[in-house]
Amino acid sequence: MNANKPTLTLGPVLYLWEGEKWRDFYFRIADEAPVSHVVIGETVCSKRLHFTDPYFAPVIERLVAAGKRIVLSTLALVTLERESQYVRSLIADSPYPVEANDLSALALLEREPHWIAPLVNVYNAATARVLARRGARAICLPPELPASSIDEIVAHTPGVDFEVLAFGRMPLAISARCAHARAKGHIKDNCQFVCKDDPDGLPVNTLDRQSFLALNGVQTVSFTCQALLAELSGLVGRGVSRFRLSPQDCDMVSVARLYDGVLHGRLDAEDGLARLRQIYPTAPFSNGFHHGQEGAAWIARARNTAHGANA
């Protein structure tokens, strides 16, 4: 078991929010949310940067003043020279650790202390150890990993803080094309930023009209929201030291307080789930990947032992 007290990390906002909303969100996180680390920066689409750039410095200042530890996020897919230059500048100039969202950033980060995002495929301990030798100090494991794989990776990779996505729609894929724009009759080069009309993603249904996925610009995320509350104690027993909350269009301060309460034994997991459904009723919850089943599944009343046995 990890000797350090487990903590919460706030992942980057993956969706396009208006600049003022984005700023106010982080101001409230700084003032009220019990998270130790905040990962911040544009991850999905470089065209969105002009929405947040005017507010980036004051947001960082507010978070630092509140005692939050800052990590800067790189782009998940670099396809243009200006995007390459942006990532190079971000890494070269950052006074904070940087989180790599794809392998192109790793060459620039080698030997520098950095984080690995859940978009990087860390599926076994050998990969985790290679990344650790290259300077990775924290790895947020992909949400599709079952508990048995988390056990194996954490147990055989010393010197790394491991993190698991505990709340949020799961990132599944990213593309050079923008299905979100196409779904609304536009092309990527003239998208008119239609993704800002869907601050929690655009739901996609199957031909049978069943909810399936959600579009977020060039990114595809799950329709369901991963909610690992009953699993927290088992994950701590495995040596996971941080739990990531991925921002959704809801009261994320209340989400953070709820997870903090369950994580530190002040709130029962079942009560926490009931409250979480009230805070975020937009999407059904899932925990299937963690239990070795399809990701959209919900395994009710999971009981984890200190070694994290599945239900």
Coordinates of C-alpha atoms in Angstrom, one line a residue:
M1 CA 0.0 0.0 0.0
N2 CA 1.2 3.5 -0.9
A3 CA 2.5 5.2 2.3
N4 CA 1.4 8.6 1.2
K5 CA -2.1 9.9 1.7
P6 CA -4.0 9.5 -1.6
T7 CA -5.1 12.7 -3.3
L8 CA -7.2 13.9 -6.2
T9 CA -6.0 15.4 -9.5
L10 CA -8.2 17.5 -11.7
G11 CA -7.5 16.6 -15.4
P12 CA -7.6 19.2 -18.2
V13 CA -10.9 20.5 -19.5
L14 CA -11.3 18.5 -22.7
Y15 CA -14.3 20.4 -24.1
L16 CA -14.6 23.9 -25.6
W17 CA -16.0 26.3 -23.1
E18 CA -16.2 30.0 -23.5
G19 CA -13.2 31.8 -22.1
E20 CA -15.0 33.4 -19.2
K21 CA -16.7 30.1 -18.2
W22 CA -13.3 28.4 -18.4
R23 CA -11.7 31.1 -16.2
D24 CA -14.5 31.1 -13.6
F25 CA -14.4 27.3 -13.5
Y26 CA -10.7 27.3 -12.5
F27 CA -11.1 30.2 -10.1
R28 CA -13.7 28.2 -8.2
I29 CA -11.5 25.1 -8.3
A30 CA -8.7 27.1 -6.8
D31 CA -10.8 28.5 -4.0
E32 CA -13.0 25.5 -3.1
A33 CA -12.0 22.1 -4.5
P34 CA -10.0 19.6 -2.4
V35 CA -7.6 18.6 -5.3
S36 CA -3.9 18.5 -4.9
H37 CA -2.9 18.8 -8.6
V38 CA -4.5 20.6 -11.5
V39 CA -3.6 19.6 -15.1
I40 CA -4.4 22.5 -17.3
G41 CA -4.0 23.4 -21.0
E42 CA -5.5 22.6 -24.4
T43 CA -5.4 18.9 -25.1
V44 CA -7.8 18.3 -28.0
C45 CA -7.7 21.1 -30.6
S46 CA -5.2 23.9 -31.1
K47 CA -7.9 26.1 -32.7
R48 CA -9.5 26.4 -29.3
L49 CA -6.4 28.1 -27.7
H50 CA -7.6 31.7 -28.5
F51 CA -10.6 31.1 -26.2
T52 CA -8.5 30.4 -23.1
D53 CA -5.2 32.2 -23.8
P54 CA -6.3 35.6 -22.4
Y55 CA -7.2 33.9 -19.1
F56 CA -4.3 31.5 -18.8
A57 CA -2.0 33.6 -16.7
P58 CA -4.6 34.8 -14.1
V59 CA -5.9 31.2 -13.8
I60 CA -2.4 29.8 -13.1
E61 CA -1.8 32.6 -10.6
R62 CA -5.0 31.9 -8.8
L63 CA -4.4 28.2 -8.6
V64 CA -0.8 28.6 -7.4
A65 CA -1.9 31.1 -4.7
A66 CA -4.4 28.5 -3.5
G67 CA -1.7 25.9 -3.1
K68 CA -2.5 23.7 -6.1
R69 CA 0.3 22.0 -7.9
I70 CA 0.2 22.8 -11.6
V71 CA 0.9 20.4 -14.5
L72 CA 0.6 21.6 -18.1
S73 CA -1.0 19.5 -20.8
T74 CA 0.3 19.0 -24.3
L75 CA -1.8 18.4 -27.4
A76 CA -3.0 14.9 -28.0
L77 CA -2.5 15.0 -31.8
V78 CA 0.1 17.2 -33.5
T79 CA -0.6 17.5 -37.3
L80 CA 0.6 21.1 -38.2
E81 CA 3.9 22.9 -37.9
R82 CA 2.3 25.6 -35.7
E83 CA 1.1 22.9 -33.4
S84 CA 4.6 21.4 -33.3
Q85 CA 6.0 24.8 -32.4
Y86 CA 3.4 25.3 -29.7
V87 CA 4.3 22.0 -28.0
R88 CA 8.0 22.8 -28.3
S89 CA 7.5 26.2 -26.7
L90 CA 5.3 24.9 -24.0
I91 CA 7.9 22.3 -22.9
A92 CA 10.9 24.6 -23.3
D93 CA 9.3 27.5 -21.4
S94 CA 7.2 25.8 -18.7
P95 CA 8.2 26.3 -15.1
Y96 CA 5.8 23.4 -14.2
P97 CA 5.9 19.7 -15.0
V98 CA 4.4 18.8 -18.4
E99 CA 2.0 16.0 -19.1
A100 CA 2.6 14.2 -22.4
N101 CA -0.6 13.2 -24.3
D102 CA 1.2 11.5 -27.2
L103 CA 4.6 10.1 -28.0
S104 CA 5.8 13.0 -30.0
A105 CA 6.2 15.0 -26.8
L106 CA 8.3 12.4 -25.1
A107 CA 11.5 13.1 -27.1
L108 CA 11.3 16.7 -25.9
L109 CA 10.7 15.7 -22.3
E110 CA 13.4 13.0 -22.0
R111 CA 15.3 13.2 -18.7
E112 CA 13.0 16.0 -17.6
P113 CA 10.5 15.1 -14.8
H114 CA 7.1 14.8 -16.5
W115 CA 3.7 13.1 -16.4
I116 CA 2.2 10.6 -18.7
A117 CA -1.5 11.2 -19.7
P118 CA -4.1 8.4 -20.0
L119 CA -4.1 8.9 -23.7
V120 CA -0.7 7.2 -23.9
N121 CA -1.0 3.4 -24.1
V122 CA 0.7 2.1 -20.9
Y123 CA -0.6 -1.4 -20.9
N124 CA 2.1 -3.3 -19.0
A125 CA 4.8 -2.8 -16.5
A126 CA 7.7 -3.0 -19.0
T127 CA 6.3 0.1 -20.8
A128 CA 5.8 1.9 -17.5
R129 CA 9.4 1.2 -16.5
V130 CA 10.8 2.5 -19.8
L131 CA 8.8 5.7 -19.4
A132 CA 10.1 6.0 -15.8
R133 CA 13.7 5.6 -16.9
R134 CA 13.1 8.5 -19.4
G135 CA 11.9 10.8 -16.7
A136 CA 8.2 10.0 -16.0
R137 CA 7.4 10.7 -12.4
A138 CA 3.6 10.1 -12.6
I139 CA 1.5 8.0 -15.0
C140 CA -2.2 8.2 -15.3
L141 CA -3.2 4.8 -16.6
P142 CA -5.6 4.3 -19.5
P143 CA -9.2 3.9 -18.3
E144 CA -9.7 0.7 -20.3
L145 CA -7.3 -1.2 -18.0
P146 CA -8.8 -3.9 -15.8
A147 CA -7.9 -4.1 -12.1
S148 CA -5.6 -7.1 -12.7
S149 CA -3.4 -5.0 -15.1
I150 CA -3.3 -2.1 -12.7
D151 CA -2.1 -4.6 -10.1
E152 CA 0.7 -5.9 -12.3
I153 CA 1.9 -2.4 -13.5
V154 CA 1.9 -0.7 -10.1
A155 CA 3.6 -3.7 -8.3
H156 CA 6.4 -3.9 -10.8
T157 CA 7.2 -0.2 -11.5
P158 CA 8.9 1.5 -8.5
G159 CA 9.4 5.2 -8.2
V160 CA 6.3 6.3 -10.1
D161 CA 3.1 7.9 -8.8
F162 CA 0.2 6.1 -10.4
E163 CA -3.1 7.7 -11.1
V164 CA -6.4 6.3 -12.3
L165 CA -9.3 8.1 -14.0
A166 CA -12.0 7.9 -11.3
F167 CA -14.6 10.3 -12.8
G168 CA -15.5 11.5 -16.2
R169 CA -16.3 10.4 -19.8
M170 CA -13.5 8.2 -21.0
P171 CA -11.2 9.4 -23.8
L172 CA -11.4 6.7 -26.5
A173 CA -9.9 8.1 -29.8
I174 CA -8.7 11.2 -31.5
S175 CA -8.6 11.9 -35.2
A176 CA -7.1 14.4 -37.7
R177 CA -10.7 14.9 -39.0
C178 CA -13.5 16.6 -37.0
A179 CA -16.6 14.4 -36.9
H180 CA -18.2 17.0 -34.6
A181 CA -18.0 19.7 -37.3
R182 CA -19.2 17.2 -40.0
A183 CA -22.2 16.2 -37.9
K184 CA -23.3 19.8 -37.9
G185 CA -22.7 20.4 -41.6
H186 CA -19.3 22.0 -41.5
I187 CA -15.7 21.0 -42.4
K188 CA -12.8 21.1 -40.0
D189 CA -11.2 24.2 -41.6
N190 CA -14.4 26.1 -41.3
C191 CA -15.9 24.5 -38.2
Q192 CA -17.2 27.8 -36.7
F193 CA -16.4 26.2 -33.3
V194 CA -19.7 24.4 -33.2
C195 CA -18.3 22.1 -30.5
K196 CA -18.8 25.0 -28.0
D197 CA -22.5 24.3 -28.4
D198 CA -22.0 21.0 -26.7
P199 CA -20.0 21.7 -23.5
D200 CA -20.3 18.1 -22.4
G201 CA -19.9 16.5 -25.9
L202 CA -22.3 15.7 -28.7
P203 CA -24.1 12.3 -28.0
V204 CA -24.0 9.7 -30.8
N205 CA -26.7 7.1 -31.1
T206 CA -26.6 3.7 -32.9
L207 CA -29.1 3.0 -35.7
D208 CA -31.3 1.5 -33.0
R209 CA -31.2 4.9 -31.2
Q210 CA -29.2 3.6 -28.3
S211 CA -26.7 6.0 -26.7
F212 CA -23.2 5.0 -27.8
L213 CA -20.5 7.6 -27.8
A214 CA -20.0 11.4 -27.6
L215 CA -18.1 13.6 -30.0
N216 CA -15.8 16.4 -28.7
G217 CA -14.4 18.1 -31.7
V218 CA -11.8 15.7 -33.1
Q219 CA -12.0 13.5 -30.0
T220 CA -14.4 10.7 -29.3
V221 CA -15.3 10.0 -25.7
S222 CA -17.6 7.5 -24.0
F223 CA -21.3 8.3 -23.6
T224 CA -21.1 6.8 -20.1
C225 CA -19.2 8.4 -17.3
Q226 CA -16.6 6.3 -15.5
A227 CA -17.4 6.5 -11.7
L228 CA -15.0 4.6 -9.5
L229 CA -16.2 5.2 -6.0
A230 CA -16.7 1.7 -4.5
E231 CA -13.3 0.9 -6.1
L232 CA -11.3 3.6 -4.4
S233 CA -10.2 1.7 -1.4
G234 CA -9.1 -1.3 -3.4
L235 CA -7.1 1.0 -5.7
V236 CA -5.4 2.6 -2.8
G237 CA -4.5 -0.9 -1.6
R238 CA -2.9 -1.6 -4.9
G239 CA -0.6 1.4 -4.5
V240 CA -2.5 3.9 -6.6
S241 CA -1.7 7.3 -5.1
R242 CA -3.9 9.8 -7.1
F243 CA -7.3 9.7 -8.6
R244 CA -8.2 11.9 -11.6
L245 CA -11.4 13.8 -12.0
S246 CA -12.0 14.7 -15.6
P247 CA -14.1 17.9 -15.8
Q248 CA -17.6 17.6 -17.1
D249 CA -20.2 20.3 -17.4
C250 CA -21.5 20.0 -13.8
D251 CA -20.5 21.2 -10.3
M252 CA -17.0 19.8 -10.2
V253 CA -16.3 21.3 -6.8
S254 CA -19.1 19.1 -5.4
V255 CA -17.7 16.1 -7.3
A256 CA -14.3 16.7 -5.8
R257 CA -15.7 17.0 -2.3
L258 CA -17.7 13.8 -2.7
Y259 CA -14.7 11.8 -3.9
D260 CA -12.5 13.3 -1.2
G261 CA -15.1 12.2 1.4
V262 CA -15.2 8.6 0.1
L263 CA -11.5 8.4 -0.4
H264 CA -10.8 9.4 3.2
G265 CA -13.6 7.5 4.9
R266 CA -15.9 10.3 5.7
L267 CA -18.6 9.1 3.3
D268 CA -19.9 5.7 2.3
A269 CA -19.4 4.8 -1.3
E270 CA -23.1 3.9 -1.9
D271 CA -24.2 7.2 -0.4
G272 CA -21.6 8.9 -2.5
L273 CA -22.9 7.3 -5.7
A274 CA -26.4 8.4 -4.9
R275 CA -25.2 12.0 -4.5
L276 CA -23.0 11.8 -7.6
R277 CA -26.0 10.9 -9.7
Q278 CA -27.7 14.1 -8.5
I279 CA -24.7 16.2 -9.3
Y280 CA -24.2 14.7 -12.7
P281 CA -27.4 13.2 -14.1
T282 CA -26.4 13.8 -17.8
A283 CA -24.8 10.4 -18.5
P284 CA -25.1 6.9 -17.0
F285 CA -22.3 5.7 -14.9
S286 CA -19.9 2.9 -15.8
N287 CA -17.1 0.9 -14.3
G288 CA -17.0 -2.1 -16.7
F289 CA -13.4 -1.7 -17.8
H290 CA -12.1 -1.9 -14.3
H291 CA -14.0 -5.2 -13.7
G292 CA -12.8 -6.8 -16.9
Q293 CA -16.1 -6.3 -18.8
E294 CA -17.3 -3.9 -21.6
G295 CA -16.5 -0.3 -20.6
A296 CA -20.1 0.8 -20.7
A297 CA -21.2 -1.8 -18.1
W298 CA -22.1 -0.9 -14.5
I299 CA -21.1 -3.5 -11.9
A300 CA -23.3 -2.7 -8.9
R301 CA -22.3 -3.1 -5.3
A302 CA -18.7 -4.0 -6.1
R303 CA -16.8 -5.0 -3.0
N304 CA -13.1 -4.5 -3.2
T305 CA -10.7 -6.0 -0.7
A306 CA -7.4 -4.4 0.2
H307 CA -6.0 -6.3 -2.7
G308 CA -8.7 -5.1 -5.0
A309 CA -10.5 -8.3 -5.9
N310 CA -13.3 -7.9 -8.4
A311 CA -16.9 -8.4 -7.7

